[in-house]
PDB file of C-alpha atoms in Angstrom:
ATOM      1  CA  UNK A 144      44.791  -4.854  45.092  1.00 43.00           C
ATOM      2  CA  UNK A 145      43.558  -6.642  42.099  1.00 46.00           C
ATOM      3  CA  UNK A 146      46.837  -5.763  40.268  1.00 49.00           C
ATOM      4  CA  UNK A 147      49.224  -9.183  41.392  1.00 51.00           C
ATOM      5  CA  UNK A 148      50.584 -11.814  39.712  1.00 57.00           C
ATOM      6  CA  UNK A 149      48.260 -14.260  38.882  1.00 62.00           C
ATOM      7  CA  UNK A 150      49.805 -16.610  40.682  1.00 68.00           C
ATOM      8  CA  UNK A 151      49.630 -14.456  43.452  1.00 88.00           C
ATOM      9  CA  UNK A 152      46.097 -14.008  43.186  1.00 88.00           C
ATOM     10  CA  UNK A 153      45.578 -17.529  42.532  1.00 90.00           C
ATOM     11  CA  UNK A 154      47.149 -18.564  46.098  1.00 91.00           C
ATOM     12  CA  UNK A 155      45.236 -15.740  47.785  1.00 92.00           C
ATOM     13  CA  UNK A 156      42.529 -16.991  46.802  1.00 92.00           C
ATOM     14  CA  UNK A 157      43.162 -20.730  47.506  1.00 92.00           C
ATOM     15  CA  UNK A 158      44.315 -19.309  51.188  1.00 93.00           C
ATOM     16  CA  UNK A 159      41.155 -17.299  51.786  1.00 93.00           C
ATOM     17  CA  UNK A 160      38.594 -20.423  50.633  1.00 92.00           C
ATOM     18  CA  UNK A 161      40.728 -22.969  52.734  1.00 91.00           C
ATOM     19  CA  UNK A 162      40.535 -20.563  55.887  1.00 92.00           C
ATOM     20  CA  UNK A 163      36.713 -20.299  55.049  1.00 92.00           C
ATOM     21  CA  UNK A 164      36.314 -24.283  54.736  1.00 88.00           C
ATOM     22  CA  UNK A 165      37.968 -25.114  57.788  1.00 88.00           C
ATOM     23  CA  UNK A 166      36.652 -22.633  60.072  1.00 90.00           C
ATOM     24  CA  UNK A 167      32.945 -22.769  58.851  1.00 89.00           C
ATOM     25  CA  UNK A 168      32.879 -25.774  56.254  1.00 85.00           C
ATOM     26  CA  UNK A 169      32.449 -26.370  52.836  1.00 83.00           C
ATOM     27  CA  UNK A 170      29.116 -24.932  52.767  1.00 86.00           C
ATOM     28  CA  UNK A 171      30.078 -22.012  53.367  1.00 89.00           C
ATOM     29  CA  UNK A 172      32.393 -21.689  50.235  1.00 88.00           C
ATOM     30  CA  UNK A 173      31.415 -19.065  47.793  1.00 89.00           C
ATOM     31  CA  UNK A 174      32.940 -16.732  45.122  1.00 89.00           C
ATOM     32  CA  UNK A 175      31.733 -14.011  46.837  1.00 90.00           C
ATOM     33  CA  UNK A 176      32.819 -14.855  50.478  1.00 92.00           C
ATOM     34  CA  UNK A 177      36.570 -15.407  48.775  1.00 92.00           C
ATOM     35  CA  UNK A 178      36.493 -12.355  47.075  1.00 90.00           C
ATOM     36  CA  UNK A 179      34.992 -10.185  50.329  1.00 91.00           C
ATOM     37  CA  UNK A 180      38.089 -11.730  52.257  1.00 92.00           C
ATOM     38  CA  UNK A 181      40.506 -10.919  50.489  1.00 91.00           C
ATOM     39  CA  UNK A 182      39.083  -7.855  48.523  1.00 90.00           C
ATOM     40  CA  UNK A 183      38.745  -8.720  45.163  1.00 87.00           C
ATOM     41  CA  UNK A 184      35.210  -8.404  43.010  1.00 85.00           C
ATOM     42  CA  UNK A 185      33.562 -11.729  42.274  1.00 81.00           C
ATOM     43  CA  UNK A 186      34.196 -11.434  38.573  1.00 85.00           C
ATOM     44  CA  UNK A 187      38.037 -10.930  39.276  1.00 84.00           C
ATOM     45  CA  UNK A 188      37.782 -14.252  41.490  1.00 85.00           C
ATOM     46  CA  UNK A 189      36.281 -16.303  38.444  1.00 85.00           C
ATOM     47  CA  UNK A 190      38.926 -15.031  36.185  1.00 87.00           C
ATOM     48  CA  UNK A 191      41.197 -17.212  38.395  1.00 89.00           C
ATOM     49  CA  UNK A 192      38.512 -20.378  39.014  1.00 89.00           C
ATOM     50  CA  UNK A 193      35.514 -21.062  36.865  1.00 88.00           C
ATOM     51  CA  UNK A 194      34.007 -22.256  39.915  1.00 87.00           C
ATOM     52  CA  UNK A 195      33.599 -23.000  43.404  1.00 86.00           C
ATOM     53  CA  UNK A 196      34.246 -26.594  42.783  1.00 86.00           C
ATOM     54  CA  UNK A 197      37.058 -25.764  40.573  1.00 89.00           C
ATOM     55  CA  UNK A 198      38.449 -23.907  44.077  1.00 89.00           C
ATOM     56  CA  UNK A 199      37.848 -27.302  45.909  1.00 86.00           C
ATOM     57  CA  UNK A 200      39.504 -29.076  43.234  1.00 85.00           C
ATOM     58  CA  UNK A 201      42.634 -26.912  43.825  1.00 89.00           C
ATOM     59  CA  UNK A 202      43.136 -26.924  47.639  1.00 87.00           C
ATOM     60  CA  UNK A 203      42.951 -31.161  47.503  1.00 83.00           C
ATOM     61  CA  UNK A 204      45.584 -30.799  44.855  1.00 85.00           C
ATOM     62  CA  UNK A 205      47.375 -28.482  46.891  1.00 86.00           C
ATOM     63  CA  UNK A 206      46.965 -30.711  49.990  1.00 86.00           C
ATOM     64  CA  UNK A 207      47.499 -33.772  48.232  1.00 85.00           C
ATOM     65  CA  UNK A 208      50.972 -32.403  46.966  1.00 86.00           C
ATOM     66  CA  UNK A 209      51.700 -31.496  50.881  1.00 89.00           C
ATOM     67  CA  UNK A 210      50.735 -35.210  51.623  1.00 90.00           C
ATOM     68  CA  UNK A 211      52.834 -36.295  48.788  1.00 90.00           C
ATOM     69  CA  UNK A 212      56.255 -34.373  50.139  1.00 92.00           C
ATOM     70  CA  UNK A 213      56.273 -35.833  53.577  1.00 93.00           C
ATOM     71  CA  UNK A 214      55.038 -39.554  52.493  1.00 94.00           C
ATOM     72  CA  UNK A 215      58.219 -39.090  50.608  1.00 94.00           C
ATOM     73  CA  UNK A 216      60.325 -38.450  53.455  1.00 95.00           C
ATOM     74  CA  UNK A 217      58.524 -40.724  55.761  1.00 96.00           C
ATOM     75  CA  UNK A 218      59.366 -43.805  53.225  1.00 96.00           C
ATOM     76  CA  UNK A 219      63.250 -42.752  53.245  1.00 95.00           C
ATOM     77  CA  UNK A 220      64.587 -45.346  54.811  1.00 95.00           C
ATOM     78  CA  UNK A 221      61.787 -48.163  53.858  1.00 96.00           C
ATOM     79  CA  UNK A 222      63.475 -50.936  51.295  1.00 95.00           C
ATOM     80  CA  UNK A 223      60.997 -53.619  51.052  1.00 96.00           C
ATOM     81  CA  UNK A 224      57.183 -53.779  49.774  1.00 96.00           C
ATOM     82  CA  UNK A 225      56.364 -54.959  53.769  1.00 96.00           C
ATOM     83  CA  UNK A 226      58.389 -51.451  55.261  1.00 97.00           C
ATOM     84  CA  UNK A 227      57.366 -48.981  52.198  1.00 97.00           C
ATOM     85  CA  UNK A 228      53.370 -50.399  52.691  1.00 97.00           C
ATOM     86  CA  UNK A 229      54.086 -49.918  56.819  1.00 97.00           C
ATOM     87  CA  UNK A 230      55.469 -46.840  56.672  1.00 97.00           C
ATOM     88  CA  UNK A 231      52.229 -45.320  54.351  1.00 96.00           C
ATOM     89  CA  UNK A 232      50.098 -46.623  56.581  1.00 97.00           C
ATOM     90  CA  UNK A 233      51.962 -45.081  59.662  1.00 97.00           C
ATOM     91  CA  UNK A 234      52.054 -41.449  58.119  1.00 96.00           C
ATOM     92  CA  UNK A 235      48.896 -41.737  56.374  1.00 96.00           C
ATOM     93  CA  UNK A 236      47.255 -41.670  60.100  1.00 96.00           C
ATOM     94  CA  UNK A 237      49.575 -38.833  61.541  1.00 96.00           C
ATOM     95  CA  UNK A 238      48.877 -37.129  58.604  1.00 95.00           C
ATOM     96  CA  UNK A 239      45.060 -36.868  59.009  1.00 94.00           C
ATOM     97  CA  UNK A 240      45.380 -37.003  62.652  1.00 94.00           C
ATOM     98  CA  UNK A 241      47.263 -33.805  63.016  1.00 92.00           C
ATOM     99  CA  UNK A 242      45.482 -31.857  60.210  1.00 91.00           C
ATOM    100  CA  UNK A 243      41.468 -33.545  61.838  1.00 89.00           C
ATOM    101  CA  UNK A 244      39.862 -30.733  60.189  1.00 87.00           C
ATOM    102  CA  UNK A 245      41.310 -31.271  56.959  1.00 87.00           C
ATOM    103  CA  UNK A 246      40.091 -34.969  57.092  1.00 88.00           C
ATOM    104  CA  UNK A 247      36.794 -33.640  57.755  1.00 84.00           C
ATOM    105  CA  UNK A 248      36.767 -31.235  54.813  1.00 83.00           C
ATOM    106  CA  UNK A 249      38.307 -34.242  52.484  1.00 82.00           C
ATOM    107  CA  UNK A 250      35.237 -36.543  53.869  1.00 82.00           C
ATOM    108  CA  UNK A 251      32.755 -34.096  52.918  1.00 80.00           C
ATOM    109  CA  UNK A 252      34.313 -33.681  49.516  1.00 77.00           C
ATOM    110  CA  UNK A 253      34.535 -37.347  48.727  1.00 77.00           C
ATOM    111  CA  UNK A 254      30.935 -38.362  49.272  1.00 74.00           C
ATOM    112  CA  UNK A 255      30.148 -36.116  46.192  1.00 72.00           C
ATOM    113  CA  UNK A 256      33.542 -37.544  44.592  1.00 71.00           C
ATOM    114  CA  UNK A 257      33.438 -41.757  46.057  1.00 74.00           C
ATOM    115  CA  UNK A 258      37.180 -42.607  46.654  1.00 78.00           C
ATOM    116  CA  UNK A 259      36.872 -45.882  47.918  1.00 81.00           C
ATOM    117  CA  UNK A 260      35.127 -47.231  44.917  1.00 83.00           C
ATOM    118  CA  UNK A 261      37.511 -50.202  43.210  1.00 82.00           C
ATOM    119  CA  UNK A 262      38.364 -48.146  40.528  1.00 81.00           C
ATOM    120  CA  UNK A 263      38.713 -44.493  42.544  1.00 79.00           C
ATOM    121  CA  UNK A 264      41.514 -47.186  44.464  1.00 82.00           C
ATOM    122  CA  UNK A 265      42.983 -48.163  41.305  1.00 77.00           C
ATOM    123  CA  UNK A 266      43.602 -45.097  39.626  1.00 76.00           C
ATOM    124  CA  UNK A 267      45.616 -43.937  42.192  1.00 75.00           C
ATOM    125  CA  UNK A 268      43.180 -41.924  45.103  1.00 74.00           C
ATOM    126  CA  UNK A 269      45.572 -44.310  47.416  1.00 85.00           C
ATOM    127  CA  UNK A 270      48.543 -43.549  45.904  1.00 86.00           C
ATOM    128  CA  UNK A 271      50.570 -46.907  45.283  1.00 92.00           C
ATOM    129  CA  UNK A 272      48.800 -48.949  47.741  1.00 93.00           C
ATOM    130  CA  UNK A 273      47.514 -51.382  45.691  1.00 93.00           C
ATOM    131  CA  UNK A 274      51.075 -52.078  44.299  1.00 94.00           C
ATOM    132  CA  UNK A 275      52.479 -52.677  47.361  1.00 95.00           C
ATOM    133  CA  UNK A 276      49.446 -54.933  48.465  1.00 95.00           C
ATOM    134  CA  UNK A 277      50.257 -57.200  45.102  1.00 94.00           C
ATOM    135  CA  UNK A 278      53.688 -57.188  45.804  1.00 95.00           C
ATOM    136  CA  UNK A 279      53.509 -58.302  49.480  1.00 95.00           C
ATOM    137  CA  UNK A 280      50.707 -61.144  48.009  1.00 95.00           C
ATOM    138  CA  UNK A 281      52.285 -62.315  44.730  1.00 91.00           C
ATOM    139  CA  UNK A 282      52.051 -65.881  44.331  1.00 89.00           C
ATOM    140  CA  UNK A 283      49.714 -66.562  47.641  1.00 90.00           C
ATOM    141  CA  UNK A 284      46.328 -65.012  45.781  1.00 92.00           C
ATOM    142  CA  UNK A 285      44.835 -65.009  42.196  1.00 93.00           C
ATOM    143  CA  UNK A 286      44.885 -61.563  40.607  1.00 93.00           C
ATOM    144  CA  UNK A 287      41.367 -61.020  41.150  1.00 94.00           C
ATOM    145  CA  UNK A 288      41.583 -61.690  45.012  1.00 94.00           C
ATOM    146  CA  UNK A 289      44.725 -58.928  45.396  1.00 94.00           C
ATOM    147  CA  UNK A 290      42.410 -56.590  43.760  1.00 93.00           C
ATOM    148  CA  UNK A 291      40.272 -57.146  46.059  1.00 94.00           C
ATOM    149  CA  UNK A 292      42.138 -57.370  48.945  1.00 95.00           C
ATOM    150  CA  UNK A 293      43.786 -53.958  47.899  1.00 94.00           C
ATOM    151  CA  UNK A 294      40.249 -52.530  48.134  1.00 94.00           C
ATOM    152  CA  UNK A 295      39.618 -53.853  51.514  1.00 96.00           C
ATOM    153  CA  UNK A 296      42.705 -52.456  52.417  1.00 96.00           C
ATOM    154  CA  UNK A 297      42.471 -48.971  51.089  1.00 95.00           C
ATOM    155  CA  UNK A 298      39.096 -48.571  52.922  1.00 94.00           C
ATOM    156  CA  UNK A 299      40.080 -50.116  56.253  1.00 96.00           C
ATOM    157  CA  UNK A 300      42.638 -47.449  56.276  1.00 96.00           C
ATOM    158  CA  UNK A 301      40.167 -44.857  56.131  1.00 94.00           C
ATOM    159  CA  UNK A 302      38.210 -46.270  58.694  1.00 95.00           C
ATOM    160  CA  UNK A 303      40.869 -46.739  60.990  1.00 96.00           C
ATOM    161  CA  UNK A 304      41.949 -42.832  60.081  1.00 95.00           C
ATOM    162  CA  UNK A 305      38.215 -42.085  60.711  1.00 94.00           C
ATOM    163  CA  UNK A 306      37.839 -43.634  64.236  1.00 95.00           C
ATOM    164  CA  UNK A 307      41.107 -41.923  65.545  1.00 96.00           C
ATOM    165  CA  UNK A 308      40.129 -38.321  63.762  1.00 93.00           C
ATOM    166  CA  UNK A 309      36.819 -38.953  65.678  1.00 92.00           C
ATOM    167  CA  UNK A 310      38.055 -39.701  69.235  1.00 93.00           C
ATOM    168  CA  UNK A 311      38.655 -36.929  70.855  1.00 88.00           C
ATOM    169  CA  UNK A 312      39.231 -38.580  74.055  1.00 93.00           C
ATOM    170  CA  UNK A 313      42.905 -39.896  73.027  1.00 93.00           C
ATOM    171  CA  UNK A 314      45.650 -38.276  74.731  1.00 93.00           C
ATOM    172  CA  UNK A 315      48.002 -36.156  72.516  1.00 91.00           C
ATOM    173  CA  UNK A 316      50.660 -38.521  74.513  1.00 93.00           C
ATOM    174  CA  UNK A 317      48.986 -41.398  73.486  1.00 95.00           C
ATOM    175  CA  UNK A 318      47.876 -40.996  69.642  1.00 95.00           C
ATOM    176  CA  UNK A 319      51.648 -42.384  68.401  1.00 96.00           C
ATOM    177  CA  UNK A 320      51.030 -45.606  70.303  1.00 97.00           C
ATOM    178  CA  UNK A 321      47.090 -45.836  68.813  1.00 97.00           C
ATOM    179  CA  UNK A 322      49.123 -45.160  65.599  1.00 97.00           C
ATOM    180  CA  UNK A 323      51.439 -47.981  65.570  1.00 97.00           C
ATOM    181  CA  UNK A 324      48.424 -49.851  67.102  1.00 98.00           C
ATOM    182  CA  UNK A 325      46.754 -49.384  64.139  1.00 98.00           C
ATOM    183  CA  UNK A 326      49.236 -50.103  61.531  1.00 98.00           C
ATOM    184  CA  UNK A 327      50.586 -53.119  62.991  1.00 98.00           C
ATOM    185  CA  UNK A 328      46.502 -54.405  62.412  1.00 97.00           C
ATOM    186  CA  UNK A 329      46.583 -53.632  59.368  1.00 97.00           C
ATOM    187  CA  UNK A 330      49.783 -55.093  58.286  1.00 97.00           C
ATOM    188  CA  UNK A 331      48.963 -58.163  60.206  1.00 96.00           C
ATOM    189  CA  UNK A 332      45.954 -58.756  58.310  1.00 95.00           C
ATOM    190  CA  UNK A 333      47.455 -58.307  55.533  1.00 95.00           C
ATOM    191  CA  UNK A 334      50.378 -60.648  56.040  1.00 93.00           C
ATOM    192  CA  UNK A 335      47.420 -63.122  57.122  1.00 93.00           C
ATOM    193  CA  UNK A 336      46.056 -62.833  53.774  1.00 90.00           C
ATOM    194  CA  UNK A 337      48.922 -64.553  52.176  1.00 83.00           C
ATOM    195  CA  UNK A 338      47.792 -67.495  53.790  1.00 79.00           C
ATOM    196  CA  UNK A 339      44.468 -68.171  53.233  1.00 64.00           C
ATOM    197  CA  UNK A 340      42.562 -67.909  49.876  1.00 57.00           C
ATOM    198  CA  UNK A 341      39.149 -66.267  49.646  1.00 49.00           C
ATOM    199  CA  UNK A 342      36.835 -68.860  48.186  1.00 48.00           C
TER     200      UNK A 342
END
């Protein structure tokens, strides 16, 4: 069994630890619970992955490119800064709210690796977001404020993900109109912010 393609082996294994994360958590990650489900030795897992947390590092890539495929599609038809920012927003929460576990699992991750710090937001752990912020505010705010502002953003969008991950109690029929709820508040305030200046 230990005779595949690397690349084989590689996405066996990246299978077997993402199975094992969602069903018991990251905790229960280990070489050796990887290599026991899918029959490999330990050493023959680390030839793969150096470590667990290089395993962890690969399924959020691998998820992240899965994210990245249908934000593509979900922006299609979007033309301006205002309808490319919406439409993130609006697939950002299916996204998370259709794969709850996987949210979960990212959450855990990310309060060993911050992604809502300003520069985790800048670097690009929200994507283009704070492009689209500074396009929608150019001109209204000093470049220091749409920083900011992209920040505030970036994490308001994770709360709001958060809250409706959380709620169990929301109809499946009703979590498209909590959706749109939510990204029309957002976009509000953000429209709002071109207003007003932050003193």
């Amino acid at each position: 069994m230990e005779n595949l393609e690397p690349a084989d082996t590689r996405t066996r294994i990246l299978d077997a630890a993402e199975k094992i994360a969602r069903n018991q958590g990251l905790n229960a990650l280990s070489m050796r619970a990887i290599a026991d489900r899918i029959g490999l030795s330990a050493p023959a897992a680390y030839r793969h992955f150096r470590s667990k947390d290089r395993i962890i590092q690969a399924m959020i890539e691998r998820g992240y490119n899965r994210f990245i495929q249908g934000l593509k599609a979900a922006r299609q038809n979007a033309k301006s800064p205002e309808e490319i920012l919406a439409a993130t927003i609006r697939y950002y929460l299916q996204f998370w709210v259709q794969d709850r576990t996987g949210f979960r699992l990212a959450s855990e991750w990310s309060r060993n690796s911050p992604s809502l710090t300003g520069t985790a937001i800048g670097t690009g752990s929200f994507g283009d977001l704070p492009d689209l912020v500074k396009a929608i505010l150019a001109g209204s705010r000093t470049p220091e404020e749409i920083a900011r502002i992209s920040r505030w953003t970036a994490a308001t969008l994770y709360g709001l993900t958060l809250s409706l991950v959380q709620d169990e109690t929301i109809p499946r029929a009703k979590e498209t109109e909590y959706i749109d709820s939510a990204t029309d508040f957002l976009m509000r305030t953000i429209r709002a912010s071109s207003l007003s200046s932050i003193h």
